[in-house]
mmCIF file of C-alpha atoms in Angstrom:
data_model
loop_
_atom_site.group_PDB
_atom_site.id
_atom_site.type_symbol
_atom_site.label_atom_id
_atom_site.label_comp_id
_atom_site.label_asym_id
_atom_site.label_seq_id
_atom_site.Cartn_x
_atom_site.Cartn_y
_atom_site.Cartn_z
ATOM 1 C CA MET A 14 -1.383 -6.783 15.053
ATOM 2 C CA ALA A 15 -2.643 -9.276 12.902
ATOM 3 C CA ARG A 16 -0.533 -9.030 9.536
ATOM 4 C CA TYR A 17 0.447 -11.338 6.530
ATOM 5 C CA THR A 18 3.997 -12.996 7.117
ATOM 6 C CA ASP A 19 3.781 -15.360 3.977
ATOM 7 C CA ALA A 20 6.054 -14.866 1.033
ATOM 8 C CA VAL A 21 4.675 -11.848 -0.140
ATOM 9 C CA CYS A 22 5.892 -12.875 -3.882
ATOM 10 C CA LYS A 23 2.898 -15.263 -4.006
ATOM 11 C CA LEU A 24 0.786 -12.847 -3.631
ATOM 12 C CA CYS A 25 1.947 -11.056 -7.494
ATOM 13 C CA ARG A 26 2.103 -14.394 -8.568
ATOM 14 C CA ARG A 27 -1.702 -14.773 -7.421
ATOM 15 C CA GLU A 28 -2.869 -12.261 -9.213
ATOM 16 C CA GLY A 29 -1.177 -11.997 -11.946
ATOM 17 C CA GLU A 30 0.470 -8.807 -12.148
ATOM 18 C CA LYS A 31 3.514 -6.633 -9.660
ATOM 19 C CA LEU A 32 2.472 -5.513 -6.660
ATOM 20 C CA PHE A 33 5.576 -3.870 -5.897
ATOM 21 C CA LEU A 34 5.615 -5.199 -2.593
ATOM 22 C CA LYS A 35 9.492 -6.526 -2.039
ATOM 23 C CA GLY A 36 10.582 -2.686 -2.953
ATOM 24 C CA GLU A 37 13.842 -2.845 -5.951
ATOM 25 C CA ARG A 38 13.694 -6.749 -6.238
ATOM 26 C CA CYS A 39 10.750 -6.106 -8.301
ATOM 27 C CA PHE A 40 12.659 -4.094 -10.231
ATOM 28 C CA GLY A 41 14.987 -7.120 -10.511
ATOM 29 C CA PRO A 42 15.548 -10.470 -12.759
ATOM 30 C CA LYS A 43 14.818 -11.917 -8.974
ATOM 31 C CA CYS A 44 10.970 -10.954 -9.498
ATOM 32 C CA ALA A 45 8.768 -13.814 -8.669
ATOM 33 C CA VAL A 46 6.157 -12.989 -11.838
ATOM 34 C CA GLU A 47 9.055 -12.404 -13.601
ATOM 35 C CA ARG A 48 10.963 -15.913 -13.463
ATOM 36 C CA ARG A 49 7.293 -18.131 -12.819
ATOM 37 C CA PRO A 50 3.867 -16.073 -14.659
ATOM 38 C CA TYR A 51 1.776 -18.478 -13.027
ATOM 39 C CA PRO A 52 -0.403 -18.600 -9.367
ATOM 40 C CA PRO A 53 1.470 -20.332 -7.212
ATOM 41 C CA GLY A 54 0.251 -23.980 -5.960
ATOM 42 C CA MET A 55 0.689 -27.362 -7.549
ATOM 43 C CA HIS A 56 -1.708 -26.720 -10.831
ATOM 44 C CA GLY A 57 -0.668 -23.439 -10.879
ATOM 45 C CA GLN A 58 0.726 -23.575 -14.590
ATOM 46 C CA LYS A 59 -2.811 -25.284 -15.235
ATOM 47 C CA GLN A 60 -4.453 -22.228 -13.934
ATOM 48 C CA ARG A 61 -3.697 -19.917 -16.687
ATOM 49 C CA PHE A 62 -5.475 -22.166 -19.556
ATOM 50 C CA ARG A 63 -8.372 -21.792 -17.422
ATOM 51 C CA ARG A 64 -12.558 -20.388 -19.212
ATOM 52 C CA LYS A 65 -13.364 -16.421 -18.934
ATOM 53 C CA MET A 66 -13.673 -15.137 -15.092
ATOM 54 C CA SER A 67 -16.734 -14.541 -13.529
ATOM 55 C CA ASP A 68 -18.379 -10.537 -13.025
ATOM 56 C CA TYR A 69 -17.690 -12.198 -9.125
ATOM 57 C CA GLY A 70 -14.389 -13.502 -9.704
ATOM 58 C CA MET A 71 -13.308 -10.209 -11.831
ATOM 59 C CA GLN A 72 -14.872 -8.390 -8.406
ATOM 60 C CA LEU A 73 -12.812 -10.212 -5.966
ATOM 61 C CA ARG A 74 -9.421 -10.425 -7.399
ATOM 62 C CA GLU A 75 -9.551 -6.455 -7.833
ATOM 63 C CA LYS A 76 -10.640 -6.664 -3.813
ATOM 64 C CA GLN A 77 -7.993 -8.409 -2.655
ATOM 65 C CA LYS A 78 -5.560 -6.890 -5.137
ATOM 66 C CA ALA A 79 -5.833 -3.668 -3.688
ATOM 67 C CA ARG A 80 -5.603 -4.933 0.035
ATOM 68 C CA ARG A 81 -2.230 -6.685 -0.580
ATOM 69 C CA ILE A 82 -0.844 -3.488 -1.895
ATOM 70 C CA TYR A 83 -1.823 -1.639 0.889
ATOM 71 C CA GLY A 84 -1.355 -4.391 3.401
ATOM 72 C CA VAL A 85 -4.362 -4.744 4.810
ATOM 73 C CA LEU A 86 -6.206 -7.442 6.163
ATOM 74 C CA GLU A 87 -10.289 -8.393 5.227
ATOM 75 C CA ARG A 88 -11.802 -7.363 8.424
ATOM 76 C CA GLN A 89 -9.766 -3.409 8.689
ATOM 77 C CA PHE A 90 -10.196 -2.982 4.254
ATOM 78 C CA ARG A 91 -14.492 -4.302 4.777
ATOM 79 C CA ARG A 92 -14.484 -0.941 7.502
ATOM 80 C CA TYR A 93 -12.865 1.333 5.490
ATOM 81 C CA PHE A 94 -15.277 0.434 2.635
ATOM 82 C CA TYR A 95 -18.564 1.718 5.547
ATOM 83 C CA ASP A 96 -16.398 4.671 6.385
ATOM 84 C CA ALA A 97 -16.228 5.491 2.348
ATOM 85 C CA VAL A 98 -19.867 4.975 1.728
ATOM 86 C CA ARG A 99 -20.278 7.324 5.129
ATOM 87 C CA GLN A 100 -18.492 10.100 3.056
ATOM 88 C CA PRO A 101 -19.939 12.189 0.525
ATOM 89 C CA GLY A 102 -18.524 11.322 -3.523
ATOM 90 C CA GLN A 103 -17.463 8.687 -5.629
ATOM 91 C CA THR A 104 -17.497 5.361 -2.937
ATOM 92 C CA GLY A 105 -14.967 3.802 -4.939
ATOM 93 C CA GLU A 106 -12.795 7.289 -4.954
ATOM 94 C CA ASN A 107 -13.151 7.339 -0.972
ATOM 95 C CA LEU A 108 -11.887 3.997 -0.483
ATOM 96 C CA LEU A 109 -8.325 4.734 -2.511
ATOM 97 C CA ARG A 110 -8.657 8.538 -0.571
ATOM 98 C CA LEU A 111 -8.640 6.668 2.952
ATOM 99 C CA LEU A 112 -6.020 3.849 1.898
ATOM 100 C CA GLU A 113 -3.564 6.276 0.646
ATOM 101 C CA ARG A 114 -3.524 8.681 3.661
ATOM 102 C CA ARG A 115 -2.865 5.732 6.143
ATOM 103 C CA LEU A 116 0.314 6.671 7.975
ATOM 104 C CA ASP A 117 2.291 3.554 6.748
ATOM 105 C CA ASN A 118 1.496 4.927 2.892
ATOM 106 C CA VAL A 119 1.958 8.229 3.342
ATOM 107 C CA VAL A 120 6.294 7.351 4.466
ATOM 108 C CA TYR A 121 6.623 5.124 1.641
ATOM 109 C CA ARG A 122 5.047 7.283 -0.922
ATOM 110 C CA MET A 123 7.415 10.374 0.343
ATOM 111 C CA GLY A 124 10.587 8.242 -0.390
ATOM 112 C CA PHE A 125 11.659 6.770 3.290
ATOM 113 C CA ALA A 126 11.045 3.104 2.395
ATOM 114 C CA ASP A 127 10.968 1.388 -0.082
ATOM 115 C CA SER A 128 7.862 -0.923 0.481
ATOM 116 C CA ARG A 129 4.525 -0.181 2.313
ATOM 117 C CA ALA A 130 5.787 -2.985 4.920
ATOM 118 C CA GLN A 131 9.023 -1.972 5.713
ATOM 119 C CA ALA A 132 7.365 1.398 6.052
ATOM 120 C CA ARG A 133 5.043 -0.104 8.771
ATOM 121 C CA GLN A 134 7.386 -1.574 10.523
ATOM 122 C CA LEU A 135 9.444 1.494 10.294
ATOM 123 C CA VAL A 136 6.409 2.938 11.693
ATOM 124 C CA THR A 137 5.763 0.666 13.931
ATOM 125 C CA HIS A 138 9.218 0.470 16.018
ATOM 126 C CA GLY A 139 8.747 4.510 16.554
ATOM 127 C CA HIS A 140 11.545 6.091 14.057
ATOM 128 C CA PHE A 141 9.099 8.810 12.763
ATOM 129 C CA THR A 142 7.362 11.635 14.198
ATOM 130 C CA LEU A 143 4.074 13.145 13.615
ATOM 131 C CA ASN A 144 3.654 16.744 13.907
ATOM 132 C CA GLY A 145 6.866 17.291 16.393
ATOM 133 C CA ARG A 146 5.375 14.183 18.896
ATOM 134 C CA ARG A 147 5.848 10.619 18.581
ATOM 135 C CA HIS A 148 4.063 8.416 16.816
ATOM 136 C CA ASN A 149 4.402 4.359 16.223
ATOM 137 C CA ILE A 150 0.498 3.542 14.711
ATOM 138 C CA PRO A 151 0.368 2.491 10.959
ATOM 139 C CA SER A 152 -2.902 2.874 10.225
ATOM 140 C CA TYR A 153 -3.182 6.046 11.389
ATOM 141 C CA LEU A 154 -5.000 8.758 8.744
ATOM 142 C CA VAL A 155 -3.472 11.997 8.095
ATOM 143 C CA LYS A 156 -4.712 14.886 7.108
ATOM 144 C CA PRO A 157 -3.708 18.098 5.137
ATOM 145 C CA GLY A 158 -1.236 20.125 6.802
ATOM 146 C CA ASP A 159 0.184 16.912 8.960
ATOM 147 C CA VAL A 160 3.917 17.397 9.508
ATOM 148 C CA ILE A 161 6.285 14.067 9.412
ATOM 149 C CA SER A 162 9.822 13.546 10.078
ATOM 150 C CA VAL A 163 12.244 11.355 10.945
ATOM 151 C CA ARG A 164 12.813 11.051 15.096
ATOM 152 C CA GLU A 165 15.842 12.858 15.966
ATOM 153 C CA GLY A 166 17.284 9.616 17.542
ATOM 154 C CA SER A 167 16.726 7.770 14.436
ATOM 155 C CA ARG A 168 18.933 10.010 11.697
ATOM 156 C CA LYS A 169 22.157 9.170 13.992
ATOM 157 C CA ARG A 170 21.542 5.386 11.848
ATOM 158 C CA THR A 171 23.209 4.143 8.728
ATOM 159 C CA TYR A 172 19.629 3.092 7.296
ATOM 160 C CA PHE A 173 18.633 6.992 7.383
ATOM 161 C CA LYS A 174 22.264 8.225 6.795
ATOM 162 C CA GLU A 175 21.990 6.650 3.084
ATOM 163 C CA ILE A 176 18.607 6.615 2.876
ATOM 164 C CA GLY A 177 19.034 10.980 2.364
ATOM 165 C CA GLU A 178 20.679 10.868 -0.552
ATOM 166 C CA HIS A 179 18.618 8.699 -2.462
ATOM 167 C CA MET A 180 15.097 10.601 -2.120
ATOM 168 C CA GLU A 181 16.409 13.371 -4.082
ATOM 169 C CA GLY A 182 16.021 11.837 -6.948
ATOM 170 C CA LYS A 183 12.737 9.517 -6.140
ATOM 171 C CA ALA A 184 8.682 10.888 -7.600
ATOM 172 C CA VAL A 185 6.607 12.079 -4.330
ATOM 173 C CA PRO A 186 2.902 12.633 -5.384
ATOM 174 C CA GLU A 187 1.293 15.929 -5.924
ATOM 175 C CA TRP A 188 -0.167 15.907 -2.962
ATOM 176 C CA LEU A 189 2.525 15.161 -0.209
ATOM 177 C CA GLU A 190 5.834 17.024 -0.466
ATOM 178 C CA VAL A 191 9.131 16.449 0.892
ATOM 179 C CA ASP A 192 12.594 17.646 1.909
ATOM 180 C CA PRO A 193 15.505 15.459 2.213
ATOM 181 C CA THR A 194 18.283 16.883 4.099
ATOM 182 C CA THR A 195 15.895 17.337 7.223
ATOM 183 C CA LEU A 196 14.193 14.187 6.331
ATOM 184 C CA THR A 197 10.542 15.371 6.856
ATOM 185 C CA GLY A 198 7.006 15.954 5.126
ATOM 186 C CA ARG A 199 4.388 17.353 4.775
ATOM 187 C CA VAL A 200 0.459 16.652 3.002
ATOM 188 C CA ILE A 201 -0.398 19.582 0.825
ATOM 189 C CA ALA A 202 -3.721 17.817 0.678
ATOM 190 C CA LEU A 203 -5.535 15.456 0.012
ATOM 191 C CA PRO A 204 -5.104 12.817 -2.818
ATOM 192 C CA GLU A 205 -7.431 13.149 -6.004
ATOM 193 C CA ARG A 206 -8.288 9.582 -8.066
ATOM 194 C CA HIS A 207 -5.734 10.502 -10.686
ATOM 195 C CA GLN A 208 -2.721 11.261 -8.164
ATOM 196 C CA ILE A 209 -3.104 7.783 -6.867
ATOM 197 C CA ASP A 210 -1.274 5.096 -9.467
ATOM 198 C CA ILE A 211 -2.168 2.034 -8.670
ATOM 199 C CA PRO A 212 -3.135 -0.979 -11.179
ATOM 200 C CA VAL A 213 -7.384 -0.990 -9.293
ATOM 201 C CA ASN A 214 -10.747 -0.939 -10.856
ATOM 202 C CA GLU A 215 -12.050 0.841 -7.450
ATOM 203 C CA GLN A 216 -15.448 0.207 -9.054
ATOM 204 C CA LEU A 217 -15.030 -3.322 -9.241
ATOM 205 C CA ILE A 218 -14.940 -3.744 -5.161
ATOM 206 C CA VAL A 219 -17.925 -1.303 -4.902
ATOM 207 C CA GLU A 220 -19.542 -4.008 -6.938
ATOM 208 C CA TYR A 221 -18.251 -6.732 -4.991
ATOM 209 C CA TYR A 222 -19.570 -5.236 -2.102
ATOM 210 C CA SER A 223 -22.894 -4.191 -3.036
ATOM 211 C CA ARG A 224 -23.685 -8.198 -3.653
#
């Protein structure tokens, strides 16, 4: 299973904004974007004074930003786009809706993990059940009515004992519901665009792939 293994803080610096890829660290003084607000590399500081970005450059940056937020590589991201094209409605919104429906993203949104990368690892290691059955595929697309729970054997672990106490203060999107006492969540409906709070202009992504 291919995945990005380099320092994720470089990705935030490259995009010039926080993508919240490392959970709580992104809110503290150790955040790389706060300490070094310029792209990584030996010419990073000079890039802050470059000429105005082209239309293609803006489209590319939005596409890369969305990929990095959800932790998806190019080949899979392109496949999501073509699936979104075939669905009725606006392609950009369909694309974000597909990405939000990924099981690792839903686990993150429910508050079971501090980041999508951590959620992906927890799912891969088999700590969750989907509709009562153990499930370890992070890219699985959930649907309304699906129930995600921490596996019975995993609830004894220190991590899940502690996270139940912190989940009560976390905001959960309207299209999901969570019960911190039972470590269980349910998908109520498909997400709408106004419920997806990522800083991405999806229309630029559509323009990038429509060239």
